[in-house]
Amino acid sequence: MAYIYRRKKYYWVGYREGAKEIQKSLKVTSKDAAKILLAEYQLREARHYHGSNAILIDKNLQGLFEEFIRVRSGREKTRKWYEYCRDYFLEYCVDKNLQRVRDINISVIEEFYHKRKSEAPDGARSNMRALRALFNYAVKKGYAHSNPVKAVKIEKSVKKIFRDLSISEVKALFAAAKMHGRAYYPLFATAYYAGLRASELVYLEPGDINYKEGYVYVRSKKENPIKDHQERKIPLNNRLCKILTALRPTGKWLFETKNGTPRLNNLNREIKRIGRIADIDVKGLRLQVLRETFGSHLLRRKVSVYLVSKYLGHSSVDVTTRHYAHVPIEETHEEINLL
């Protein structure tokens, strides 16, 4: 079904023309005017389907989810996310006696969204993102004429100011890690001194650290495709260089377990445990906090926001400035060894 949405100044319309989905600007700023124009596109779609020989392929919802997850979720994390959405949505559909893809319309999606929003706002938004992708796939495969999720207004989440640690808290955390978490200390230090994401950390290989030229190479791998496809080189901090030089990895991964597998599990639990030993507030403390602290400490030391954005692997400087809006930003470059 055709739908309207606002993009910057004007309202836009999304509609289907045959098998092709089209989005175009209506060149109007009034929502009432956009609704009038929307009716024309809805009528155009109705005439097309009424006069066409397009017959939907009958598909049950369980089968749609299984097919979609099999085709679209190459990574285990992605698969689990879709399965998480599937479980909630199918439970709701069973209660409503909805079994087929053709049974799902805008009203069903709206009711499901508001029910989930009352239970868990973040979970509701996550479910809707997954359902949008699911029904895009259903339209493409001929199981549905249009995507009902697109017509449902989803409330944006409030962007909260993240937590970052003070210099004294970082020192206390690392001192405790040296004594009570030696297996995790090099990984935590790399999170802070290089600002890596958790997935980038655990899949680092010894060859990704160039000690001669002095940089950490974050590259896309089969196990971990880089977010936004932003491969990058991060200057190797002097302190981090000493910490990593002392490691003696024998397998594929820099931070490996005794079994030679990536150290994937218990990272957030361990950083909280060590945080308690260091006598710092562990509320909200997780591995991501060290990455956030890397960015905020550099900006507070007046390192260029353009460099910080590049080091963090953000898709644009705008992402960095929005994320660190509470941090005073100066356009003066200083060395990363200020950390």
XYZ file of C-alpha atoms in Angstrom:
339
model
C 0.000 0.000 0.000
C 1.224 3.490 -0.833
C 2.448 5.552 2.131
C 3.862 9.003 2.849
C 6.758 10.131 4.991
C 8.702 13.318 5.586
C 12.272 13.762 4.432
C 13.820 17.100 5.407
C 11.552 19.805 3.941
C 9.101 17.854 1.774
C 6.762 14.904 2.065
C 7.568 11.847 -0.043
C 5.423 8.972 -1.239
C 6.332 5.314 -1.532
C 4.288 3.117 -3.832
C 4.509 0.060 -6.071
C 4.324 0.063 -9.828
C 4.200 -3.523 -10.965
C 7.060 -5.366 -9.293
C 9.003 -2.152 -8.778
C 8.906 -0.109 -5.567
C 9.216 3.645 -6.126
C 9.861 6.564 -3.779
C 9.440 10.149 -4.979
C 9.090 13.628 -3.536
C 5.604 15.146 -3.548
C 7.110 18.662 -3.360
C 4.656 19.674 -0.621
C 5.356 20.642 2.990
C 1.775 20.265 4.277
C 0.761 16.876 5.634
C -2.873 17.462 4.600
C -1.776 18.147 1.022
C 0.418 15.046 1.108
C -2.546 12.925 2.249
C -4.623 14.150 -0.692
C -1.851 13.211 -3.111
C -1.389 9.888 -1.308
C -4.982 8.925 -2.132
C -4.159 9.221 -5.833
C -1.228 6.806 -5.515
C -3.313 4.383 -3.467
C -5.974 4.464 -6.178
C -3.300 3.877 -8.832
C -2.059 0.817 -6.942
C -5.609 -0.503 -6.474
C -6.342 -0.170 -10.193
C -3.108 -1.940 -11.048
C -3.817 -4.931 -8.818
C -7.463 -5.089 -9.839
C -6.622 -5.011 -13.530
C -3.553 -7.228 -13.383
C -3.183 -10.964 -13.343
C -0.786 -10.746 -10.392
C -1.615 -13.590 -8.034
C 0.075 -13.793 -4.676
C 1.852 -16.978 -3.691
C 0.193 -18.305 -0.557
C 2.731 -18.545 2.263
C 2.401 -19.204 5.970
C 4.203 -16.911 8.404
C 6.339 -19.646 9.946
C 7.568 -20.667 6.512
C 8.265 -17.060 5.546
C 10.436 -16.532 8.627
C 12.336 -19.788 8.065
C 13.008 -18.947 4.422
C 13.971 -15.361 5.158
C 16.329 -16.242 8.010
C 17.980 -18.957 5.931
C 18.562 -16.607 2.995
C 19.377 -13.343 4.734
C 21.211 -14.118 7.998
C 24.754 -15.133 7.186
C 26.076 -14.159 10.618
C 25.028 -15.941 13.791
C 24.334 -12.636 15.539
C 21.984 -11.560 12.737
C 20.230 -14.921 12.737
C 19.598 -14.733 16.472
C 18.214 -11.204 16.074
C 15.701 -12.346 13.444
C 14.770 -15.370 15.559
C 14.196 -13.061 18.542
C 11.749 -11.022 16.432
C 10.136 -14.151 14.980
C 9.341 -15.557 18.416
C 7.571 -12.388 19.582
C 5.666 -11.809 16.352
C 4.499 -15.399 15.858
C 3.356 -15.603 19.482
C 1.252 -12.491 18.882
C -0.123 -13.918 15.605
C -1.085 -17.229 17.230
C -3.150 -15.326 19.820
C -4.908 -13.497 16.962
C -5.318 -16.677 14.869
C -3.180 -15.224 12.064
C -1.291 -17.858 10.111
C -0.795 -16.643 6.533
C 1.223 -13.767 5.109
C -1.957 -12.464 3.447
C -3.530 -12.054 6.920
C -1.035 -9.358 7.902
C -2.051 -5.757 7.251
C -1.232 -2.323 8.639
C -3.684 -2.666 11.546
C -2.064 -5.922 12.654
C 1.426 -4.403 12.543
C 0.294 -1.266 14.403
C -1.333 -3.292 17.161
C 1.716 -5.516 17.492
C 4.029 -2.474 17.654
C 2.005 -0.718 20.378
C 1.777 -3.930 22.389
C 5.556 -4.422 22.228
C 6.188 -0.726 22.928
C 4.227 -0.993 26.189
C 6.397 -3.964 27.178
C 9.831 -2.845 25.930
C 10.272 0.287 23.739
C 13.733 -0.692 22.503
C 12.559 -4.221 21.773
C 9.600 -2.846 19.816
C 11.844 -0.744 17.578
C 14.157 -3.704 17.029
C 11.206 -5.945 16.120
C 9.886 -3.405 13.624
C 13.244 -3.106 11.854
C 13.337 -6.878 11.442
C 9.705 -7.033 10.259
C 10.327 -4.277 7.726
C 13.136 -6.346 6.195
C 10.995 -9.494 6.369
C 8.061 -8.004 4.468
C 10.342 -6.327 1.934
C 11.503 -9.853 1.186
C 7.898 -11.097 1.079
C 6.990 -8.453 -1.524
C 10.033 -9.314 -3.608
C 9.140 -13.019 -3.577
C 5.490 -12.407 -4.451
C 4.025 -13.358 -1.056
C 2.612 -9.845 -0.417
C 1.570 -6.917 -2.588
C 3.083 -4.285 -0.250
C 4.990 -3.902 2.993
C 2.557 -3.017 5.837
C 5.390 -2.058 8.190
C 6.311 1.001 6.122
C 3.020 2.711 6.905
C 3.436 2.414 10.681
C 5.010 5.380 12.460
C 7.785 4.211 14.777
C 8.905 6.483 17.585
C 12.609 7.212 17.681
C 14.582 6.318 20.773
C 15.941 9.050 23.001
C 19.683 9.435 22.502
C 21.167 9.306 25.979
C 24.543 10.679 26.949
C 26.814 7.670 27.205
C 29.036 6.973 30.146
C 32.782 7.535 29.882
C 35.418 6.921 32.509
C 37.739 9.489 34.022
C 41.505 9.126 33.711
C 41.709 8.018 37.349
C 38.988 5.409 36.788
C 40.816 4.020 33.741
C 44.043 3.761 35.755
C 42.246 2.045 38.636
C 40.505 -0.385 36.272
C 43.736 -1.338 34.523
C 45.624 -1.710 37.800
C 42.957 -4.132 39.033
C 42.951 -5.968 35.689
C 46.725 -6.541 35.875
C 46.286 -8.268 39.220
C 42.890 -9.967 38.925
C 42.176 -10.347 35.220
C 45.437 -10.891 33.375
C 43.775 -12.797 30.540
C 41.484 -9.824 29.880
C 43.835 -6.917 30.594
C 45.431 -6.732 27.079
C 41.979 -6.847 25.467
C 40.596 -4.095 27.737
C 43.703 -1.987 27.105
C 43.243 -2.333 23.340
C 39.590 -1.304 23.651
C 40.688 1.924 25.337
C 43.919 2.785 23.534
C 42.578 1.926 20.047
C 38.844 2.561 20.467
C 37.746 -0.705 18.864
C 34.279 -2.230 18.879
C 33.889 -5.509 20.775
C 33.586 -7.552 17.571
C 36.683 -5.860 16.135
C 38.629 -6.660 19.294
C 37.873 -10.354 19.582
C 38.655 -11.004 15.918
C 41.991 -9.182 15.888
C 44.823 -11.273 14.512
C 48.521 -10.900 15.408
C 49.204 -9.698 11.867
C 46.770 -6.803 12.336
C 49.276 -5.130 14.668
C 52.073 -3.471 12.704
C 54.753 -2.755 15.309
C 57.281 -1.496 12.762
C 55.069 1.192 11.245
C 53.039 1.684 14.409
C 49.365 1.064 13.689
C 46.445 -1.283 14.364
C 44.777 -2.406 11.138
C 41.020 -2.951 11.485
C 39.906 -4.909 8.452
C 36.831 -6.778 7.313
C 36.888 -10.554 7.799
C 34.612 -13.460 7.132
C 33.961 -13.826 10.850
C 33.378 -10.094 11.296
C 32.450 -7.845 8.345
C 33.315 -4.306 9.426
C 30.391 -1.997 10.200
C 29.762 0.557 7.412
C 32.641 -1.132 5.513
C 35.037 1.320 7.191
C 38.400 -0.442 7.277
C 40.952 1.775 8.984
C 44.412 2.131 10.509
C 44.710 3.437 14.061
C 48.032 4.778 15.408
C 49.543 2.321 17.881
C 49.722 3.938 21.310
C 53.144 3.524 22.988
C 51.657 1.984 26.139
C 49.528 -0.397 24.106
C 52.560 -1.391 22.048
C 54.347 -2.593 25.188
C 51.274 -4.494 26.393
C 50.729 -6.289 23.085
C 54.427 -7.026 22.548
C 54.338 -9.084 25.752
C 51.638 -11.336 24.317
C 52.673 -14.617 22.756
C 49.693 -15.799 20.687
C 50.215 -19.214 19.113
C 47.014 -19.449 17.069
C 45.028 -17.337 14.657
C 43.658 -14.805 17.157
C 45.472 -12.152 19.163
C 43.215 -12.591 22.206
C 42.633 -16.313 22.191
C 41.330 -18.730 24.797
C 43.194 -21.840 25.922
C 41.333 -23.707 23.194
C 42.594 -21.310 20.530
C 39.172 -19.745 19.905
C 38.405 -15.978 19.974
C 37.691 -14.654 23.461
C 34.006 -13.963 22.800
C 32.306 -14.695 26.102
C 32.020 -13.016 29.502
C 33.685 -9.736 28.445
C 31.078 -7.451 30.002
C 30.794 -9.651 33.071
C 34.575 -9.565 33.553
C 34.898 -5.797 33.166
C 32.208 -5.342 35.821
C 33.935 -7.804 38.140
C 37.230 -5.983 37.763
C 35.451 -2.631 38.125
C 34.133 -3.698 41.530
C 37.651 -4.671 42.600
C 38.872 -1.259 41.393
C 36.113 0.367 43.489
C 34.551 2.262 40.603
C 30.851 2.573 39.789
C 29.956 -0.420 37.613
C 26.464 0.772 36.671
C 26.389 0.686 32.871
C 30.010 -0.456 32.724
C 30.686 -2.667 29.719
C 33.330 -3.082 27.057
C 31.722 -0.412 24.849
C 32.416 2.167 27.592
C 36.156 1.871 26.918
C 35.575 2.696 23.233
C 33.404 5.677 24.207
C 36.083 6.800 26.656
C 38.750 6.610 23.936
C 36.778 9.068 21.794
C 35.817 11.464 24.577
C 39.337 11.598 26.073
C 40.862 12.436 22.687
C 38.294 15.169 22.059
C 38.776 16.631 25.532
C 42.491 16.798 24.739
C 41.606 18.795 21.606
C 42.413 16.131 19.019
C 40.641 16.949 15.755
C 37.111 15.574 15.500
C 37.954 14.489 11.946
C 40.771 12.270 13.204
C 38.662 10.879 16.056
C 35.893 10.055 13.584
C 38.419 8.270 11.384
C 39.895 6.318 14.312
C 36.435 5.214 15.503
C 35.389 4.091 12.025
C 32.276 6.276 11.938
C 30.553 6.629 8.565
C 30.833 10.423 8.753
C 32.035 13.245 11.007
C 28.379 14.126 11.624
C 27.947 10.813 13.434
C 30.868 11.666 15.717
C 29.727 15.205 16.488
C 26.201 14.011 17.307
C 27.465 11.150 19.458
C 29.912 13.326 21.384
C 27.761 16.478 21.415
C 28.340 16.936 25.161
C 32.137 16.942 24.750
C 33.865 20.272 23.939
C 35.432 19.817 20.489
C 38.396 21.831 19.224
C 39.999 21.506 15.796
C 43.558 21.024 17.056
C 45.461 17.822 16.341
C 47.584 16.245 19.077
C 49.189 12.837 19.268
C 47.188 9.780 20.238
C 49.818 9.108 22.922
C 48.132 11.741 25.087
C 46.024 8.864 26.395
